[in-house]
Amino acid sequence: MKLKALKPRLYNAMFHTHTVSGIVISFALFVCFYAGAVALFMDELYQWENPAARIDHVDPATVDYDKVISIVDENAESFDKSLTFGITPPTEANPLVTLYGRDKTEEGKLTFFTAILNPNTYDVISIGDEPSTHMARTIYELHYFRQIPVVGLYLSGFVAFFFLFAVITGVLTHWKNIVNKFYAFTTKGKWKQIWTNGHISLGLITLPFQVIYAVTGALLGLSILLLAPSAILMYNGDTTEVVKAVRPDAGIKYDENAEAIDDGVAFNSIYNKVSAAYPENNVTYIYATNYGKEDGTIGVRVNDYKSIGGDGIFVYGYKDGQLKEAIEPETRPYAKGAYGVLIKLHYATYGGIFLKIIYFLLAMITCYIIISGIMIWRTARNKPSYTDKQRRFHHRVTKFYLAITLSMFPALALIFIANKLVPLAMEGRVPIVNSIFFMGWLILTILGLFWNDYRKLNRNYIILGSVFGLLIPIVNGVITGDWIWNSLASKQYYVFSVDFTWLIIGVSGLLINRYYLNRPSKVDKAEIVEREIIDAQVGKLAKEEPSPVLQNVIKSK
């Protein structure tokens, strides 16, 4: 089945636009998808990374949240309750209570701290500028380049925007034969054909997912830039009014000099009121602003984790407990619900763990599509029509991109190992673990630049990642005593799932290397000769013997 082809001029424009936009953002886009795929399970990873969280789940309705505030106030060096602070109730994935607080220094600079408590005993597990463990959070922040100061979030937004551009131009480029190529997918033939078939077939399968991620990623990453034109056109340049239209609670005015009162409404009372009104929704966050003062407020966020429109926000006055602002899950207007829908679509928080698994698999397929796009770009330029200098440049760019992207697999396993080897009580633990991850990733990338053969580069990274992956359940068992069989027997399913997943990944990687990557490639002899001649020109075979196929060609001449 062939669809109507584009006109030659339009086709050429779409083809070159797709190629340029794709190759420019390819490695950054790979990082976004790879880190984002793992970050989907940020909550599910918490018990594994923090042994203190391996306790029985506590019903969040039984927690005394006012007592939590009092205990943190006693233990924190400085806790300014007039500034916004919030509490995350315990969940099955994270059975601890976490309070996020702020204080203002004498210079007027805001400082942040995190306090983690055991909801059974109300013992303070940790309190300080950073939590004791930050592994999953680091991976999540890498998803939107949080490690790059100021511009990181915007950069991820632009990457998502150009990804949407690449998706649209890709569909238009392959429009004529998109159906035929979808059914003609095969792993036989020349490498260019293999990469192209996989690129088109898997791209078509994941097309809806990619459009969702590109649109939501661009809107979330560039939200501030998008709000500015709206403010100019609709609200005479007042960005506060734009934010208020999306989040009504953001428009509440507070007086720093408001009168302090002691008989305000309790956190527990607000929690119980919202829980009773919306029993099908979980309270995910309780926060307060100007707490303890006459104009203070207490806000509650709810989410049912089952539907796209199942989240809401309720803000009550601290003085009288009266509802001031609300975004109700069932009756909210479009403007108030738009931001919540974007969040749910992007983070897969509307269908449970199985939806997250589907998102994860689709993200991994997209990573393969990105790699195949790089290889299509490379093989399309592996021709005598290009000069030696051009081919050397194409080879170096491809090797650089592959080294950055493929080294993420062993680097990711490395941060899991570092999370266990660096003691939880060590001061400055989070920067140490993060340094091991990023320095390890850098070293692995540099190491890959010395492997000129793409097959060898891929194979070595898979071996390293698989070996590191197999070490993860072993290191966890040695450090915490929760061996994989113990965690299963004690019903610590989140801990077991992480160890078991890495065990499967490690074994699968070694089997793939043993039975697939180590066997001779089924590429025809003519392509082997062509590839080796070109690789020799870029220095690959400078110190190696030619293959038997190439030797026969040389002898025949």
XYZ file of C-alpha atoms in Angstrom:
557
model
C 0.000 0.000 0.000
C 1.462 3.321 -1.098
C 0.183 6.702 -0.016
C 0.337 9.815 -2.123
C 3.910 11.074 -2.258
C 4.985 14.586 -1.385
C 6.108 16.878 -4.133
C 9.890 16.616 -4.709
C 10.649 20.080 -3.371
C 8.571 19.558 -0.230
C 10.027 16.071 0.232
C 13.600 17.371 0.080
C 12.774 20.113 2.560
C 11.191 17.636 4.996
C 13.992 15.091 4.542
C 16.816 17.533 5.271
C 14.891 19.165 8.107
C 14.300 15.762 9.706
C 17.959 14.806 9.305
C 19.374 18.037 10.705
C 16.914 18.396 13.597
C 17.332 14.734 14.514
C 21.121 14.575 14.470
C 21.541 17.865 16.353
C 19.429 16.803 19.348
C 20.018 13.041 19.183
C 22.325 12.480 22.157
C 20.510 15.048 24.344
C 17.185 13.454 23.425
C 18.567 10.008 24.263
C 19.593 11.239 27.724
C 16.107 12.700 28.276
C 14.363 9.454 27.350
C 16.789 7.085 29.070
C 16.859 9.009 32.347
C 13.137 9.702 32.114
C 12.332 6.019 31.630
C 14.084 5.152 34.900
C 12.706 8.228 36.686
C 9.178 6.940 36.073
C 9.866 4.551 38.965
C 11.346 7.186 41.275
C 8.857 6.394 44.044
C 9.213 2.630 43.580
C 13.008 2.906 43.881
C 12.955 4.717 47.216
C 12.808 1.693 49.535
C 15.727 0.123 47.702
C 17.933 3.201 47.932
C 17.026 4.005 51.557
C 17.068 0.998 53.936
C 15.426 3.147 56.631
C 12.262 3.108 54.513
C 11.969 -0.679 54.657
C 9.245 -0.624 57.300
C 5.608 -1.658 57.358
C 3.258 0.693 55.557
C 1.372 3.086 57.827
C -2.112 4.350 57.054
C -1.538 8.062 56.286
C -4.834 8.926 57.994
C -3.377 7.782 61.346
C -0.323 10.047 61.191
C -0.296 13.082 63.493
C 0.918 15.769 61.080
C 0.813 18.518 63.702
C 3.163 16.424 65.829
C 5.478 16.054 62.838
C 5.659 19.851 62.530
C 6.397 20.230 66.258
C 9.163 17.612 66.199
C 10.817 19.169 63.163
C 10.555 22.608 64.780
C 12.401 21.254 67.819
C 15.142 19.513 65.830
C 15.745 21.910 62.951
C 18.307 24.641 63.526
C 15.984 27.126 61.874
C 12.474 26.534 60.605
C 10.481 29.568 59.508
C 6.873 28.410 59.361
C 5.752 31.696 57.825
C 7.443 30.559 54.609
C 5.841 27.847 52.524
C 6.549 24.319 53.788
C 4.939 20.989 53.008
C 4.557 17.397 54.159
C 4.408 14.260 52.035
C 2.262 11.577 53.734
C 3.496 7.965 53.789
C 2.703 5.700 50.854
C 3.267 2.033 50.113
C 6.316 2.893 48.007
C 7.696 5.364 50.566
C 6.324 4.642 54.057
C 8.220 7.549 55.650
C 6.946 11.075 56.316
C 8.922 13.851 54.633
C 8.762 17.546 55.501
C 10.220 20.152 53.143
C 10.958 23.408 54.962
C 12.595 26.760 54.335
C 14.323 29.503 56.250
C 15.604 32.963 55.389
C 19.152 33.978 56.296
C 20.162 37.394 57.608
C 21.148 38.341 54.058
C 17.629 37.513 52.884
C 18.650 34.339 51.058
C 16.288 31.367 51.234
C 17.680 28.058 52.443
C 15.946 24.697 52.143
C 16.004 21.608 54.327
C 14.423 18.164 54.274
C 13.317 16.246 57.372
C 12.432 12.540 57.209
C 10.559 10.859 60.069
C 9.393 7.362 60.923
C 5.565 7.604 61.172
C 5.447 4.736 63.679
C 7.790 6.230 66.274
C 8.131 9.835 65.044
C 11.895 9.447 65.277
C 13.842 11.814 63.037
C 15.756 9.687 60.536
C 17.528 12.580 58.848
C 17.324 16.344 58.681
C 19.465 18.751 56.706
C 19.995 20.704 53.519
C 19.813 17.504 51.486
C 18.165 14.127 52.122
C 20.446 11.246 53.020
C 19.785 9.596 49.673
C 19.150 11.236 46.324
C 19.786 8.533 43.705
C 16.415 8.379 41.964
C 16.064 12.141 42.290
C 19.395 12.624 40.524
C 18.240 10.481 37.608
C 14.955 12.391 37.507
C 16.755 15.736 37.473
C 19.005 14.516 34.661
C 15.844 13.958 32.627
C 15.373 17.715 32.376
C 19.071 18.694 32.713
C 18.637 20.112 36.217
C 22.402 19.784 36.730
C 22.946 22.613 34.217
C 22.305 25.830 36.201
C 19.545 28.222 35.087
C 19.167 27.042 31.484
C 18.886 23.274 32.003
C 15.096 23.146 32.128
C 14.759 25.423 29.107
C 17.276 23.316 27.211
C 15.211 20.184 27.819
C 12.133 22.080 26.648
C 13.830 23.077 23.402
C 15.017 19.491 22.888
C 11.413 18.310 23.270
C 10.225 20.999 20.855
C 12.734 20.011 18.175
C 11.870 16.378 18.838
C 8.267 17.171 17.925
C 9.598 18.847 14.804
C 11.652 15.739 13.980
C 8.634 13.452 14.518
C 6.402 15.464 12.182
C 9.032 15.797 9.453
C 9.895 12.105 9.833
C 6.301 11.066 9.202
C 6.141 13.330 6.143
C 9.491 12.064 4.852
C 8.444 8.402 4.960
C 4.795 9.089 4.160
C 4.747 7.463 0.713
C 5.993 4.028 1.824
C 5.317 4.200 5.549
C 2.825 1.299 5.496
C 4.921 -0.938 3.212
C 8.089 -0.353 5.221
C 6.223 -1.044 8.444
C 5.318 -4.572 7.295
C 8.662 -5.108 5.538
C 10.727 -4.951 8.729
C 13.550 -7.510 8.725
C 16.911 -8.031 10.384
C 18.449 -9.323 7.154
C 20.172 -7.429 4.372
C 22.478 -4.434 4.449
C 22.913 -2.501 7.653
C 21.450 0.674 6.212
C 18.271 -1.219 5.360
C 18.135 -2.860 8.791
C 18.517 0.479 10.574
C 15.999 2.164 8.276
C 13.368 -0.568 8.662
C 13.697 -0.547 12.436
C 13.633 3.242 12.540
C 10.396 3.441 10.556
C 8.571 0.411 11.987
C 9.270 1.124 15.636
C 8.804 4.835 15.055
C 5.311 4.210 13.713
C 4.433 1.958 16.670
C 5.569 4.543 19.224
C 4.313 7.581 17.287
C 1.418 8.510 19.661
C 3.686 8.125 22.679
C 6.391 10.280 21.099
C 3.928 13.032 20.220
C 2.609 13.049 23.808
C 6.103 13.234 25.257
C 7.273 15.886 22.806
C 4.259 18.156 23.390
C 4.122 17.781 27.180
C 7.910 18.002 27.499
C 8.048 21.196 25.467
C 5.174 22.779 27.404
C 6.607 21.858 30.813
C 10.175 22.822 29.921
C 9.270 26.099 28.248
C 6.276 26.992 30.417
C 7.704 30.318 31.581
C 8.579 31.356 28.041
C 5.103 30.359 26.888
C 3.425 32.292 29.698
C 5.094 35.564 28.728
C 3.216 36.029 25.403
C -0.056 35.050 27.100
C 0.530 37.641 29.797
C 1.237 40.341 27.220
C -1.774 39.539 25.052
C -4.355 38.767 27.718
C -3.289 40.356 31.023
C -1.320 43.494 30.075
C 1.971 41.823 30.892
C 0.979 40.576 34.362
C 2.347 37.010 34.543
C 0.781 36.547 37.985
C -2.670 36.612 36.424
C -1.666 33.915 33.940
C -0.386 31.664 36.714
C -3.521 32.386 38.729
C -5.689 31.217 35.828
C -3.923 27.837 35.927
C -3.271 27.629 39.683
C -5.791 29.794 41.609
C -3.957 29.299 44.912
C -0.926 31.095 43.443
C -2.915 34.329 43.409
C -3.504 34.481 47.175
C -1.834 37.528 48.764
C -0.004 37.245 52.092
C 1.135 39.879 54.569
C 4.518 39.254 56.193
C 3.466 41.453 59.102
C 0.132 39.716 59.684
C -0.891 39.129 63.291
C 0.193 35.802 64.773
C -2.536 33.560 66.208
C -2.339 30.379 68.284
C -5.788 28.895 67.773
C -5.723 28.276 64.036
C -6.996 25.134 62.359
C -4.841 22.005 62.688
C -3.159 20.135 59.837
C -4.893 16.943 60.941
C -8.296 18.613 60.730
C -7.725 19.765 57.144
C -6.374 16.348 56.156
C -9.430 14.578 57.593
C -11.834 17.050 55.971
C -10.411 16.501 52.471
C -10.102 12.727 52.941
C -13.741 12.487 53.995
C -14.925 14.617 51.063
C -12.879 12.666 48.485
C -12.422 9.116 49.795
C -11.407 7.791 46.360
C -8.480 10.216 46.134
C -5.184 10.006 47.978
C -3.798 13.043 49.769
C -0.363 13.447 48.192
C 0.863 16.692 49.730
C -0.117 19.076 52.541
C 1.461 22.511 52.550
C 1.128 25.790 54.404
C 2.029 29.425 53.805
C 2.233 32.089 56.532
C 1.445 29.300 58.982
C 0.568 30.578 62.442
C -0.607 33.958 61.161
C -4.036 35.438 60.624
C -3.919 35.260 56.815
C -2.124 31.909 56.651
C -3.387 29.036 54.519
C -3.170 25.254 54.469
C -3.358 23.550 51.084
C -3.977 19.924 50.167
C -3.246 18.143 46.894
C -5.125 14.969 46.008
C -4.725 12.406 43.258
C -6.525 9.169 42.437
C -3.679 7.860 40.200
C -6.337 6.224 38.025
C -7.592 8.905 35.660
C -6.149 11.875 33.818
C -8.501 14.270 35.608
C -8.269 12.751 39.068
C -6.088 15.378 40.757
C -7.135 18.470 42.660
C -6.038 21.254 45.022
C -7.868 22.677 48.047
C -6.703 25.721 50.011
C -8.178 26.552 53.430
C -7.719 29.566 55.668
C -5.585 28.871 58.740
C -7.670 31.168 60.942
C -11.141 29.727 60.340
C -10.660 26.596 58.189
C -12.867 28.002 55.432
C -12.241 26.957 51.833
C -10.548 29.806 49.924
C -9.617 28.233 46.571
C -10.245 24.836 45.000
C -9.546 22.832 41.876
C -11.995 19.961 42.237
C -11.150 16.714 40.409
C -14.611 16.199 38.946
C -15.807 19.694 38.098
C -12.708 21.753 37.382
C -12.719 23.922 34.226
C -10.272 23.389 31.383
C -7.872 26.185 32.337
C -7.485 24.962 35.913
C -7.031 21.333 34.903
C -4.641 21.790 31.977
C -1.423 21.800 33.999
C -2.403 18.711 35.979
C -3.208 16.836 32.773
C 0.221 17.692 31.359
C 1.876 16.337 34.498
C -0.102 13.093 34.427
C 0.496 12.482 30.724
C 4.211 13.139 31.036
C 4.879 11.132 34.202
C 2.383 8.287 33.638
C 0.624 8.824 36.970
C -2.852 7.927 35.785
C -2.761 4.150 35.283
C -0.758 2.487 38.017
C 2.453 0.501 37.748
C 1.486 -1.283 34.534
C 1.131 2.006 32.670
C 4.566 3.010 33.918
C 5.974 -0.250 32.566
C 4.373 0.476 29.177
C 5.846 3.990 29.213
C 9.226 2.519 30.146
C 9.206 0.040 27.260
C 8.106 2.714 24.791
C 10.867 5.007 26.051
C 13.461 2.250 25.567
C 12.163 1.650 22.034
C 12.493 5.377 21.393
C 16.108 5.191 22.569
C 16.686 2.482 19.957
C 15.016 4.680 17.326
C 17.417 7.496 18.212
C 20.430 5.174 17.901
C 19.146 3.805 14.597
C 18.734 7.371 13.347
C 22.384 8.072 14.130
C 23.440 4.914 12.284
C 21.253 5.753 9.262
C 22.902 9.171 9.136
C 26.329 7.505 9.294
C 25.745 4.750 6.727
C 24.094 7.178 4.303
C 27.381 9.103 4.273
C 29.600 6.052 4.070
C 30.003 6.434 0.310
C 32.846 7.193 -2.126
C 31.041 10.403 -3.078
C 32.220 11.885 0.222
C 35.835 12.926 0.704
C 38.117 11.189 3.200
C 37.962 14.249 5.437
C 34.165 14.216 5.418
C 34.001 10.508 6.191
C 36.447 10.886 9.052
C 34.258 13.670 10.448
C 31.100 11.552 10.135
C 32.866 8.660 11.840
C 34.020 10.807 14.762
C 30.610 12.393 15.261
C 28.937 8.971 15.227
C 31.460 7.532 17.658
C 31.062 10.526 19.972
C 27.273 10.252 19.963
C 27.326 6.485 20.504
C 29.846 6.784 23.334
C 27.697 9.315 25.202
C 24.445 7.417 24.752
C 25.501 3.788 25.140
C 27.706 4.513 28.170
C 24.578 5.540 30.093
C 23.771 1.850 30.637
C 26.855 1.014 32.743
C 26.841 4.512 34.293
C 23.275 3.997 35.502
C 24.243 0.706 37.125
C 27.212 2.495 38.679
C 25.039 4.979 40.586
C 23.038 2.076 42.058
C 26.274 0.494 43.284
C 27.582 3.826 44.609
C 24.322 4.367 46.483
C 25.054 1.263 48.523
C 28.833 1.571 48.906
C 28.770 5.160 50.220
C 27.548 4.996 53.862
C 24.241 6.723 54.600
C 25.741 8.461 57.639
C 28.594 10.027 55.660
C 28.491 13.814 55.547
C 28.081 15.169 52.029
C 26.955 11.761 50.825
C 24.701 12.976 47.994
C 27.443 14.962 46.182
C 29.785 11.974 46.502
C 27.290 9.550 44.944
C 26.468 12.045 42.199
C 30.160 12.610 41.500
C 30.735 8.875 41.131
C 27.869 8.707 38.655
C 28.835 11.672 36.490
C 32.586 11.055 36.640
C 31.994 7.384 35.867
C 29.801 8.346 32.921
C 32.492 10.739 31.679
C 35.242 8.119 31.983
C 33.108 5.508 30.226
C 32.378 7.989 27.432
C 36.066 8.822 26.980
C 36.887 5.118 27.004
C 34.391 4.551 24.196
C 36.140 7.121 22.019
C 39.087 4.729 21.749
C 36.893 1.959 20.313
C 36.672 2.774 16.623
C 34.499 -0.217 15.757
C 30.842 0.462 16.524
C 30.102 -3.201 17.132
C 32.916 -3.445 19.652
C 31.798 -0.218 21.316
C 28.244 -1.513 21.707
C 29.409 -4.929 22.893
C 31.784 -3.527 25.516
C 29.189 -1.201 26.997
C 26.658 -4.040 27.198
C 29.225 -6.247 28.954
C 30.144 -3.503 31.436
C 26.509 -2.634 32.116
C 25.565 -6.287 32.546
C 28.415 -6.991 34.970
C 27.639 -3.868 36.993
C 23.957 -4.831 36.942
C 24.701 -8.286 38.354
C 26.727 -6.663 41.133
C 23.789 -4.510 42.285
C 21.760 -7.226 44.115
C 25.011 -8.613 45.521
C 26.126 -5.249 46.909
C 22.652 -4.615 48.336
C 22.702 -8.002 50.042
C 26.173 -7.491 51.509
C 25.532 -3.940 52.762
C 21.943 -4.235 54.028
C 21.527 -7.990 54.528
C 18.405 -7.915 52.359
C 19.434 -10.542 49.847
C 17.030 -11.067 47.003
C 15.499 -14.189 48.579
C 15.197 -12.468 51.971
C 13.402 -9.435 50.539
C 10.954 -11.723 48.745
C 10.320 -13.792 51.868
C 9.774 -10.678 54.009
C 7.383 -9.224 51.384
C 9.621 -6.259 50.612
C 8.429 -6.330 47.043
C 9.850 -2.969 46.010
C 13.339 -3.989 47.122
C 12.974 -7.407 45.520
C 11.732 -5.918 42.237
C 14.776 -3.665 41.859
C 17.268 -6.452 42.583
C 15.418 -8.952 40.403
C 15.137 -6.489 37.508
C 18.865 -5.805 37.549
C 19.526 -9.538 37.766
C 17.416 -10.126 34.652
C 19.058 -7.195 32.836
C 22.542 -8.430 33.698
C 21.916 -12.027 32.639
C 20.104 -10.932 29.469
C 22.932 -8.591 28.518
C 25.561 -11.308 28.864
C 23.427 -13.776 26.891
C 22.905 -11.231 24.113
C 26.629 -10.653 24.003
C 27.397 -14.376 23.993
C 24.904 -15.568 21.402
C 24.337 -12.503 19.218
C 27.014 -9.821 19.404
C 29.941 -12.250 19.267
C 28.824 -14.127 16.174
C 29.807 -12.933 12.689
C 27.518 -10.314 11.203
C 25.243 -11.457 8.369
C 26.161 -8.514 6.171
C 27.080 -9.381 2.582
C 30.747 -9.496 1.616
C 30.593 -6.434 -0.593
C 29.412 -4.345 2.352
C 32.137 -5.750 4.608
C 34.773 -4.771 2.073
C 33.294 -1.304 1.630
C 33.037 -0.776 5.371
C 36.563 -1.939 6.133
C 38.102 0.150 3.373
C 36.411 3.248 4.760
C 37.239 2.330 8.361
C 40.864 1.884 7.318
C 40.800 5.420 5.999
C 39.703 6.759 9.383
C 42.464 4.842 11.131
C 40.672 1.793 12.483
C 42.866 -0.809 10.810
C 46.123 1.118 11.095
C 47.547 -1.515 13.419
C 45.297 -4.465 12.605
C 45.316 -7.185 10.002
C 42.607 -6.954 7.318
C 39.800 -9.465 7.546
C 39.925 -12.628 5.371
C 37.303 -11.126 3.070
C 39.389 -7.999 2.486
C 42.584 -10.072 2.071
C 40.950 -12.075 -0.724
C 39.912 -8.876 -2.474
C 43.459 -7.513 -2.223
C 44.955 -10.759 -3.568
C 42.496 -10.849 -6.472
C 43.723 -7.440 -7.532
